[in-house]
PDB file of C-alpha atoms in Angstrom:
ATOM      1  CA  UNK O   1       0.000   0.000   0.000  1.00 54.00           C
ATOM      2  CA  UNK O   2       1.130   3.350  -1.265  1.00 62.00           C
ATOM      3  CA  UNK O   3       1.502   6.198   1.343  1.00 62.00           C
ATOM      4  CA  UNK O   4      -0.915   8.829   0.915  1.00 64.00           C
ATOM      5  CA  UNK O   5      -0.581  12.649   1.424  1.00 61.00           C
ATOM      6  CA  UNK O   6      -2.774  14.010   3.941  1.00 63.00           C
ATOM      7  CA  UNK O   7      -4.206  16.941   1.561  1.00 63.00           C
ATOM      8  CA  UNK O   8      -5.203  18.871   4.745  1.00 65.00           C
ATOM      9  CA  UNK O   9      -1.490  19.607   5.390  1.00 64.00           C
ATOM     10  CA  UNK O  10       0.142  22.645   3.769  1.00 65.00           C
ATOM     11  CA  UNK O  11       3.268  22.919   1.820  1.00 72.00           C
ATOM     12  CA  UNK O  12       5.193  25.828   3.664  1.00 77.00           C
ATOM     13  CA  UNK O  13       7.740  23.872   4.988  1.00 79.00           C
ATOM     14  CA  UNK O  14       8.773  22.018   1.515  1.00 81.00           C
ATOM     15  CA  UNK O  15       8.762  25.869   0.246  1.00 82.00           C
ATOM     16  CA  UNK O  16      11.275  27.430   3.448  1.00 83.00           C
ATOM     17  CA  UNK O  17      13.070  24.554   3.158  1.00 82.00           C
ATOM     18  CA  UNK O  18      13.488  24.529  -0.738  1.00 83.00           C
ATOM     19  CA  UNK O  19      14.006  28.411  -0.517  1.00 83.00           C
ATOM     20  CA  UNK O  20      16.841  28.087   2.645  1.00 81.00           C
ATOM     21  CA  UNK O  21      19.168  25.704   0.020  1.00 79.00           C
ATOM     22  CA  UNK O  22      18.692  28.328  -2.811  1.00 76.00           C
ATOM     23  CA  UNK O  23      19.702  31.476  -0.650  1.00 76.00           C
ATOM     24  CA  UNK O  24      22.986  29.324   0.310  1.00 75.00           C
ATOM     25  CA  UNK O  25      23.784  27.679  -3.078  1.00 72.00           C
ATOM     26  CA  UNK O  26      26.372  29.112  -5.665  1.00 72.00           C
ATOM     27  CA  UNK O  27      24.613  28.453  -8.526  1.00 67.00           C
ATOM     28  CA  UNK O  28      27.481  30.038 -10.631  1.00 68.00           C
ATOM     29  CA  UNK O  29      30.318  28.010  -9.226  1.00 70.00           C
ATOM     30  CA  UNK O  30      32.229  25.622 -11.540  1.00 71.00           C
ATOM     31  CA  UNK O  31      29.802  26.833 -14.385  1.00 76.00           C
ATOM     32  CA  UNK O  32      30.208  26.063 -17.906  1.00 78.00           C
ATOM     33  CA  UNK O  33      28.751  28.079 -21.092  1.00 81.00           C
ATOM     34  CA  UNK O  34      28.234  26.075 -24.328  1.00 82.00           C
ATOM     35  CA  UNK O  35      28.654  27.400 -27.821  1.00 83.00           C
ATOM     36  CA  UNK O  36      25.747  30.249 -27.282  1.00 81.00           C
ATOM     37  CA  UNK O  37      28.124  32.177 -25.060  1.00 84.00           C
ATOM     38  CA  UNK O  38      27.369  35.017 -22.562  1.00 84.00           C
ATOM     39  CA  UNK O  39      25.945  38.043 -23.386  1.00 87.00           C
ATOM     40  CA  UNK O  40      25.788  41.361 -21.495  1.00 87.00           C
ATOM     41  CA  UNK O  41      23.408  44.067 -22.650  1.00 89.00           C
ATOM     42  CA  UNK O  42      21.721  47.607 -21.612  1.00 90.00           C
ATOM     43  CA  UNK O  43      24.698  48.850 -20.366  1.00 87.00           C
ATOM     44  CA  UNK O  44      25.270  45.782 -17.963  1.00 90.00           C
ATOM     45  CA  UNK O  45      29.128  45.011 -16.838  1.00 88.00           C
ATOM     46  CA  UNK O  46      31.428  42.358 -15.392  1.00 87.00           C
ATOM     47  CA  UNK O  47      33.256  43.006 -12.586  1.00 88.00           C
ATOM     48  CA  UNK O  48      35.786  40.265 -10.785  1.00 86.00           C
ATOM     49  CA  UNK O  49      36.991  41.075  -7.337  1.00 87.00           C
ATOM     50  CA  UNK O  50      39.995  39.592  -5.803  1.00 87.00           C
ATOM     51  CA  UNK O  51      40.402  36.888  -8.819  1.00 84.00           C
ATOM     52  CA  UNK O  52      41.791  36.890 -12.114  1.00 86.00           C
ATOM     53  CA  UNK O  53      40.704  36.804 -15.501  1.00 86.00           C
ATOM     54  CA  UNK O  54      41.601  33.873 -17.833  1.00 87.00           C
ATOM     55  CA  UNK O  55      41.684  33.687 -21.726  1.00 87.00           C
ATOM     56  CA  UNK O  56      42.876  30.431 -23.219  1.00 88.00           C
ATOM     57  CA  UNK O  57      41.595  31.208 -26.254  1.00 87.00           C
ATOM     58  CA  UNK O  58      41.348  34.515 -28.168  1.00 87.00           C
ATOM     59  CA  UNK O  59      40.210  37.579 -26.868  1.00 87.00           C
ATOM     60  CA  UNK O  60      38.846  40.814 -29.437  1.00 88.00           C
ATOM     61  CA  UNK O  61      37.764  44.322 -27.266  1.00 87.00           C
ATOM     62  CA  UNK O  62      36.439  46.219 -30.411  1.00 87.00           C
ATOM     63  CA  UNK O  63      36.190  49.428 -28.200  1.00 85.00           C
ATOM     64  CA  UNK O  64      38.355  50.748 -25.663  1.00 87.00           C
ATOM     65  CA  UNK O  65      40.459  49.188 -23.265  1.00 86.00           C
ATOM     66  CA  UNK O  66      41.455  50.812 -19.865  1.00 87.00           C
ATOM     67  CA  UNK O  67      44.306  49.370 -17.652  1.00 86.00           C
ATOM     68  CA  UNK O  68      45.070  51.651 -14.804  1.00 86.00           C
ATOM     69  CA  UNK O  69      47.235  48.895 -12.978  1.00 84.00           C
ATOM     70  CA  UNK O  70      50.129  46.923 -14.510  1.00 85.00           C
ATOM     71  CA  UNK O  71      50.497  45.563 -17.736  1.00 84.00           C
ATOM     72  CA  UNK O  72      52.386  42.154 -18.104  1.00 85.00           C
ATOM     73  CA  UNK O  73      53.102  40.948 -21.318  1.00 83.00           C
ATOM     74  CA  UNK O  74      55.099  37.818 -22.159  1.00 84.00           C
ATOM     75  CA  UNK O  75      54.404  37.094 -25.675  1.00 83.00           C
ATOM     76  CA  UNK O  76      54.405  38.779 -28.972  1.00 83.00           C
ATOM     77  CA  UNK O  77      52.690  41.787 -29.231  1.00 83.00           C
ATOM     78  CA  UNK O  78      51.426  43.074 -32.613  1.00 84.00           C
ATOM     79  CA  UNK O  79      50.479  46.523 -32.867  1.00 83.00           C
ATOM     80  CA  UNK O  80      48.025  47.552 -36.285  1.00 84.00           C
ATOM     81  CA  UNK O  81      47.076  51.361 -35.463  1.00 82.00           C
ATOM     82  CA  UNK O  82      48.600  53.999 -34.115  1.00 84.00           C
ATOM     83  CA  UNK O  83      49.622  53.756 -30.447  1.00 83.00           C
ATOM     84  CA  UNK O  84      50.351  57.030 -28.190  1.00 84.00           C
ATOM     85  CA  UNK O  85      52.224  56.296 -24.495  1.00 83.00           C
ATOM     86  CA  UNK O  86      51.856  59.444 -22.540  1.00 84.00           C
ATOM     87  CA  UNK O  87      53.666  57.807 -19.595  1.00 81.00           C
ATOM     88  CA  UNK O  88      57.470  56.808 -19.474  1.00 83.00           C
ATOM     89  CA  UNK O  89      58.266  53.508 -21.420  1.00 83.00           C
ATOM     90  CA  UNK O  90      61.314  51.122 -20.490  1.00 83.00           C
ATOM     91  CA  UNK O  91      62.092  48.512 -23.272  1.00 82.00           C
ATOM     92  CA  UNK O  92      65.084  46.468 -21.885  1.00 83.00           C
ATOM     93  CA  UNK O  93      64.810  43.701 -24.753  1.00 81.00           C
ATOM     94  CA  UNK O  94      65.846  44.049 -28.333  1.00 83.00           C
ATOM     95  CA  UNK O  95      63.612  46.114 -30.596  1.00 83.00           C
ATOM     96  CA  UNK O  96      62.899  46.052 -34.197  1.00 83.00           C
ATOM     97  CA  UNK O  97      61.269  49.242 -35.755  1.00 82.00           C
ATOM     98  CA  UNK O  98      60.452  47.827 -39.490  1.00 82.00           C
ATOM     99  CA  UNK O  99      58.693  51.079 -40.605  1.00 81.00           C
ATOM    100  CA  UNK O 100      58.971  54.676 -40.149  1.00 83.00           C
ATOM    101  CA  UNK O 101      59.956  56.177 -36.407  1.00 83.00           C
ATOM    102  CA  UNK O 102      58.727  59.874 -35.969  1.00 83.00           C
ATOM    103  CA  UNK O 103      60.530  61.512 -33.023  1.00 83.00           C
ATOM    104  CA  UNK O 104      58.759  65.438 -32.500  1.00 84.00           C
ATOM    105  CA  UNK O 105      60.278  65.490 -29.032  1.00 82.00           C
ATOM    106  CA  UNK O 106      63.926  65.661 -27.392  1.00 83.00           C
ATOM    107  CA  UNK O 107      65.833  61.895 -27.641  1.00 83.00           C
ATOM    108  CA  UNK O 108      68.128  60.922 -25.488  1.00 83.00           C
ATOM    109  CA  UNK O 109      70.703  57.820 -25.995  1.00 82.00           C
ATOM    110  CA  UNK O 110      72.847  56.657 -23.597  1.00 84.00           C
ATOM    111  CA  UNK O 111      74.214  53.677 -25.180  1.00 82.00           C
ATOM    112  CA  UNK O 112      75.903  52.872 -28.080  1.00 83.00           C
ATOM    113  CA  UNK O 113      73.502  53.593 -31.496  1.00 82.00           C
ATOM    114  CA  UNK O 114      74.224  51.802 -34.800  1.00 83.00           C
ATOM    115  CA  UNK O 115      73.056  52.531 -38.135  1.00 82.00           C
ATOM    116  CA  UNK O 116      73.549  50.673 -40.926  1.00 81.00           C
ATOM    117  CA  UNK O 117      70.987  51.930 -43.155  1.00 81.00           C
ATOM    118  CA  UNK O 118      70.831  55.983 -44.355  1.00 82.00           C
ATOM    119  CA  UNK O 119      70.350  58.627 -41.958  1.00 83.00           C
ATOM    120  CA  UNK O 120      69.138  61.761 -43.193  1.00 83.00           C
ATOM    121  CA  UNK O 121      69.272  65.152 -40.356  1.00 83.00           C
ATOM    122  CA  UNK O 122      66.610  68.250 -41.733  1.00 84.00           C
ATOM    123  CA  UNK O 123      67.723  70.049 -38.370  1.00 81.00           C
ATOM    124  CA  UNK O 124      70.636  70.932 -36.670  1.00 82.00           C
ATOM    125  CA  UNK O 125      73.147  68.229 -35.435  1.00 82.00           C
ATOM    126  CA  UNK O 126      74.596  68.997 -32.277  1.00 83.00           C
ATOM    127  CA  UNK O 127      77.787  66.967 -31.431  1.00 82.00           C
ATOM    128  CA  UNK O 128      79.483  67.210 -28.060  1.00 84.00           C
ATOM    129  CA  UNK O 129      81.695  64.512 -27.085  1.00 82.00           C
ATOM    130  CA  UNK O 130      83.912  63.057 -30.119  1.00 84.00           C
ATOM    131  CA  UNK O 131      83.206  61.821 -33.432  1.00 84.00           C
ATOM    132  CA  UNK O 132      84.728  59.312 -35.145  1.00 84.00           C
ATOM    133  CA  UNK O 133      83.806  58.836 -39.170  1.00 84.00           C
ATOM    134  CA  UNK O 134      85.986  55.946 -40.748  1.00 85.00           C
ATOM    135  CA  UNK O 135      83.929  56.248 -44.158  1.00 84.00           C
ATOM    136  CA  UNK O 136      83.579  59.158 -46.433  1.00 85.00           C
ATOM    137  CA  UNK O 137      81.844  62.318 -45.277  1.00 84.00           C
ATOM    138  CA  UNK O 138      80.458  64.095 -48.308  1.00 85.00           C
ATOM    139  CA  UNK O 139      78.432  67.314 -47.244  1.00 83.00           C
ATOM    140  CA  UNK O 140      76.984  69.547 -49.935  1.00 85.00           C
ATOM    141  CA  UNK O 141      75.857  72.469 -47.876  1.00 82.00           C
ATOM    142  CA  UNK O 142      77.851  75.112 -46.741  1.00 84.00           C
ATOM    143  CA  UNK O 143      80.117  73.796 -43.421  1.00 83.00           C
ATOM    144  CA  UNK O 144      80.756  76.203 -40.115  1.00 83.00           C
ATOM    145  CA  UNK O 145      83.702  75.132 -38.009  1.00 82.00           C
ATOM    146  CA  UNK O 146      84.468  76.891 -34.685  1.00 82.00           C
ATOM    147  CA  UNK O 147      87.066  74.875 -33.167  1.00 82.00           C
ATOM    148  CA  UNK O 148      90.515  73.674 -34.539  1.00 84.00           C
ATOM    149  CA  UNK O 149      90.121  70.966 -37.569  1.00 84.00           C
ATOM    150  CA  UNK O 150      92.883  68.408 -37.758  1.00 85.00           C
ATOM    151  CA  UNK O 151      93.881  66.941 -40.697  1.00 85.00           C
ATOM    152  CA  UNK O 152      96.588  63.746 -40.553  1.00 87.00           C
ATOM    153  CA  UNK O 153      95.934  62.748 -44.480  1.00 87.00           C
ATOM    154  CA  UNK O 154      96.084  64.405 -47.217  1.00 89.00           C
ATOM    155  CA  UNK O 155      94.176  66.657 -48.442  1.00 89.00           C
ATOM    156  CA  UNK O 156      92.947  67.460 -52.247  1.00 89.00           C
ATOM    157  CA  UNK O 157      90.922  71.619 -52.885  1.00 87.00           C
ATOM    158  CA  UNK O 158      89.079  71.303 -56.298  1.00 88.00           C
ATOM    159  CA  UNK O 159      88.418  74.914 -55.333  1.00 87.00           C
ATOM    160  CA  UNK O 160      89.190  78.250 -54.074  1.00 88.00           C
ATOM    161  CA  UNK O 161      90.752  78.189 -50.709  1.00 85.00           C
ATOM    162  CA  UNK O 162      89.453  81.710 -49.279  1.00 84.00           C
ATOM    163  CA  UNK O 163      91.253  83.208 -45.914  1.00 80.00           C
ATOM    164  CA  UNK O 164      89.479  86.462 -44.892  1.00 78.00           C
ATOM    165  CA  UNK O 165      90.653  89.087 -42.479  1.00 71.00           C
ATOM    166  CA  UNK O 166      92.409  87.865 -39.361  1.00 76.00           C
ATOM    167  CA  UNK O 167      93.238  84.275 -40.932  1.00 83.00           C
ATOM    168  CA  UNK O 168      96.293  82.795 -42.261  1.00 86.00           C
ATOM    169  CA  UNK O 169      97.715  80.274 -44.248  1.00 87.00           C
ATOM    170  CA  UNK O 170     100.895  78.664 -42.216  1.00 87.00           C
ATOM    171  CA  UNK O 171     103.259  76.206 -43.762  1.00 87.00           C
ATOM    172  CA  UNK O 172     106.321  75.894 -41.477  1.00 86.00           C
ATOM    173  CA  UNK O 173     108.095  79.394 -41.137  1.00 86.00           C
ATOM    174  CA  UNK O 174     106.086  80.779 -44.015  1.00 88.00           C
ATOM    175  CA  UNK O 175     102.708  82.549 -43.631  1.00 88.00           C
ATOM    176  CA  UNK O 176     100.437  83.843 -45.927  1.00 87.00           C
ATOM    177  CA  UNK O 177      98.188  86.308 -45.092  1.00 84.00           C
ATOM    178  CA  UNK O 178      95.629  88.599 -46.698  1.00 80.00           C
ATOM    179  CA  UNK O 179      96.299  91.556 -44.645  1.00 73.00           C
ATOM    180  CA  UNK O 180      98.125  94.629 -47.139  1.00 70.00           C
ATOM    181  CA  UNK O 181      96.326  93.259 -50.094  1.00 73.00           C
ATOM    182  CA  UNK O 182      98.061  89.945 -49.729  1.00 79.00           C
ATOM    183  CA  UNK O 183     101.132  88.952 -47.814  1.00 82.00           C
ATOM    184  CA  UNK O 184     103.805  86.746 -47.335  1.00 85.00           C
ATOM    185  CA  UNK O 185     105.573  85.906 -44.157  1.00 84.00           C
ATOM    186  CA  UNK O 186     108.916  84.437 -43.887  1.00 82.00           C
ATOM    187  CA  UNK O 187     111.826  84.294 -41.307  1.00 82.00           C
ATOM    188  CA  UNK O 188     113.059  87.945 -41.043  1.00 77.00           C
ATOM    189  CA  UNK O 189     111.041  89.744 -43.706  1.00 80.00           C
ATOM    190  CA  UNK O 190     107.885  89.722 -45.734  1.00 80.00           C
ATOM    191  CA  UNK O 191     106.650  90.025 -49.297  1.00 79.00           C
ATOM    192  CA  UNK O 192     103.416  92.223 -50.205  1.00 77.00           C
ATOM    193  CA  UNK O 193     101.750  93.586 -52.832  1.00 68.00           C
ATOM    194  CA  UNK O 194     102.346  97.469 -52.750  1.00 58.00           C
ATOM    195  CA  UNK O 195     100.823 100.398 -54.750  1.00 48.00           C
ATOM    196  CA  UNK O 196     103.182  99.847 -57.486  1.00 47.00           C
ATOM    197  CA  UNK O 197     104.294  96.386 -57.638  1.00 54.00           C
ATOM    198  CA  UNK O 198     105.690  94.150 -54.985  1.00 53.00           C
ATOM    199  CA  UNK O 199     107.715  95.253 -51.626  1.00 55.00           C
ATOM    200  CA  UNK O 200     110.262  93.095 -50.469  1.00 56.00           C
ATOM    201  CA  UNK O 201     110.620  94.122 -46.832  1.00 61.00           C
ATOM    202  CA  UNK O 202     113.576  92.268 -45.545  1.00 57.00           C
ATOM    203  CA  UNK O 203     116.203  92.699 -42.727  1.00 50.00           C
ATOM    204  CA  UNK O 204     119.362  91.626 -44.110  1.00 50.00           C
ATOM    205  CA  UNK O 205     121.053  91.513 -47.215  1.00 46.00           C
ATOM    206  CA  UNK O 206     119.719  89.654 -50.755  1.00 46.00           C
ATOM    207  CA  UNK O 207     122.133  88.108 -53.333  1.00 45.00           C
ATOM    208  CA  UNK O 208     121.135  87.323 -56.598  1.00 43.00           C
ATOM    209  CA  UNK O 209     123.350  84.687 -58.232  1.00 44.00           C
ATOM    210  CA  UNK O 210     124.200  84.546 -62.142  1.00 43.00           C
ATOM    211  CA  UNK O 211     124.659  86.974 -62.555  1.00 46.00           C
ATOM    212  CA  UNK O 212     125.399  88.026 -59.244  1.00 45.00           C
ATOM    213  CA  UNK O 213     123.751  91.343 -57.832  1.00 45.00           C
ATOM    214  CA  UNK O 214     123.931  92.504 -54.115  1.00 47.00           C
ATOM    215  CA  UNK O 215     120.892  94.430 -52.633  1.00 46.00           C
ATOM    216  CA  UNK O 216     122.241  95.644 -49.172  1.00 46.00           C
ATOM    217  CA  UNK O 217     118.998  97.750 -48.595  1.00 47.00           C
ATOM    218  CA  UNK O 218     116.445  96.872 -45.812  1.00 48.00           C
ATOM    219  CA  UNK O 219     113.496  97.692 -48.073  1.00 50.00           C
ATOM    220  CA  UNK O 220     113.568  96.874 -51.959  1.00 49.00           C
ATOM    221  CA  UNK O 221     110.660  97.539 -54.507  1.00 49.00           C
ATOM    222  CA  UNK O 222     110.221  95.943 -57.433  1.00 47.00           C
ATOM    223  CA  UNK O 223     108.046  98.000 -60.035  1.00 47.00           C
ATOM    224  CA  UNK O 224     105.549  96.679 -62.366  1.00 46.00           C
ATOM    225  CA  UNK O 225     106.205  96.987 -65.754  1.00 48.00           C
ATOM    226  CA  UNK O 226     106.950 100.395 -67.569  1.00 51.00           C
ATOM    227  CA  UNK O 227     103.928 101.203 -69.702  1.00 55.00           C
ATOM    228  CA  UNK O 228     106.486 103.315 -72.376  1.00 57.00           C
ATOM    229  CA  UNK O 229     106.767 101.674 -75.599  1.00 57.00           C
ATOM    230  CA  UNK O 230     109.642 100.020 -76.303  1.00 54.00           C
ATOM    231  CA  UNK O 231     111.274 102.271 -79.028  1.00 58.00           C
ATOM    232  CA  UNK O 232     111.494 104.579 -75.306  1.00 60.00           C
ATOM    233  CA  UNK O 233     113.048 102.242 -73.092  1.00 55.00           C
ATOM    234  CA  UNK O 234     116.936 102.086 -72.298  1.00 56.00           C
ATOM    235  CA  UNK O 235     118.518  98.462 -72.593  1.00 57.00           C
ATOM    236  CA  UNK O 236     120.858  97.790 -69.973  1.00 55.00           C
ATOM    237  CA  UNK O 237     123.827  94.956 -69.261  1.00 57.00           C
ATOM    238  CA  UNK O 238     125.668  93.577 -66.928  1.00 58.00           C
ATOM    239  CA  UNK O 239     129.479  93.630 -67.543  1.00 61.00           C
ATOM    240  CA  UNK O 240     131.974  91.537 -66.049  1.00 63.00           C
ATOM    241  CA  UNK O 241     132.481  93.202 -62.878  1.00 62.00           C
ATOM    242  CA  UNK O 242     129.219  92.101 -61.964  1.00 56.00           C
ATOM    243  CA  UNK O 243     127.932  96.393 -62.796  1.00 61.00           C
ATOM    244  CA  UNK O 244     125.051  97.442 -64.359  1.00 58.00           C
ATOM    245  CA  UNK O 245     125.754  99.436 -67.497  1.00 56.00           C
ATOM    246  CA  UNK O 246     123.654 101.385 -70.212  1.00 61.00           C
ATOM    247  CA  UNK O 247     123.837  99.942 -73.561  1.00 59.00           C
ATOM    248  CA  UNK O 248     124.601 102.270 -76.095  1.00 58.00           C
TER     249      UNK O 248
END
């Protein structure tokens, strides 16, 4: 013989009970969601506390992402659009830049740079330590230099060399200079271009050999040449003693 229910006793305490198991229960724990996924909608969110969040697979955020705590990442990153960092960035691995690198702001390198592609400079290059070029240096522009330039090898001018006031040409014990029109600098005396041809300033005395002729002045010009005709000029000689001598 089945058991009966009395139907004169209520059902209250299969409701309280039934109700007490579902307050306590974590319906959500250990859950699984099958190929319709999870949807949230009317401006609903997710929020974890104290855990962690877990993609095995792949994960797309087609609007914006917010991380205001750390960022880890151990795996390749691949960047399609542009990226701004407003924040200081430390890179202490190797880093590839396959396309173009725009720098608006000051750059600062502490370490050793190598370039092995072309480098082209718009602006102004600022160099304070030493530089060290062991290929050619071709510059087309104009060239300013302040300092003292050293040269060890030899060097070729396909062009003017121009020295303006206050500079001068040195080679040894012989400068030239272009102060006086142009002038030339040698151990006790000098050679410049005067009003009327060119001034031999010197201290002691010049021979002339073959023939020989003895200047024992401190000061000897040397005219330009006569503008008379020659029918007017006088021909001179030497004669044996060395004299000069009108030619009749």
């Amino acid at each position: 013989m089945s058991l009966q229910r009395n139907q004169n006793d209520g059902n209250l305490k299969d409701i309280l009970r039934r109700l007490y198991r579902l307050e306590r229960q974590s319906p959500l724990a250990h859950s699984a969601i099958g190929r319709e996924g999870l949807e949230v909608y009317d401006g609903g969110w997710i929020r974890i506390l104290n855990g962690g969040l877990q993609v095995i697979g792949t994960a797309t955020i087609s609007g914006t992402l917010d991380v205001t705590g750390t960022t880890n990442l151990k795996g390749q990153t691949s960047v399609t659009g542009p990226m701004e960092i407003s924040g200081t960035t430390n890179i202490t691995g190797n880093t590839n830049i396959l396309g173009e690198l725009n720098v608006t702001g000051p750059t600062t390198l502490d370490g050793v740079l190598d370039i092995g592609g072309d480098t082209t400079i718009t602006g102004t290059l600022s160099v304070d330590g030493p530089t060290t070029i062991s290929g050619k240096l071709d510059v087309t522009g104009a060239m300013s230099t302040k300092g003292t330039l050293s040269v060890e090898g030899v060097t070729t001018l396909k062009n003017d060399l121009n020295v303006t006031t206050g500079g001068k040409i040195k080679a040894g014990n012989l400068e030239i200079e272009p102060a006086n029109g142009g002038q030339i600098n040698f151990t006790g005396g000098s050679l410049s271009a005067g009003q009327f041809g060119a001034l031999l300033n010197n201290t002691t005395a010049v021979e002339l050999q073959a023939p020989t002729v003895k200047l024992n002045t401190s000061n000897v010009n040397i005219n330009s040449l006569p503008t008379k005709p020659a029918s007017e000029l006088t021909p001179v000689g030497i004669d044996s003693a060395g004299r000069l001598h009108r030619i009749a």
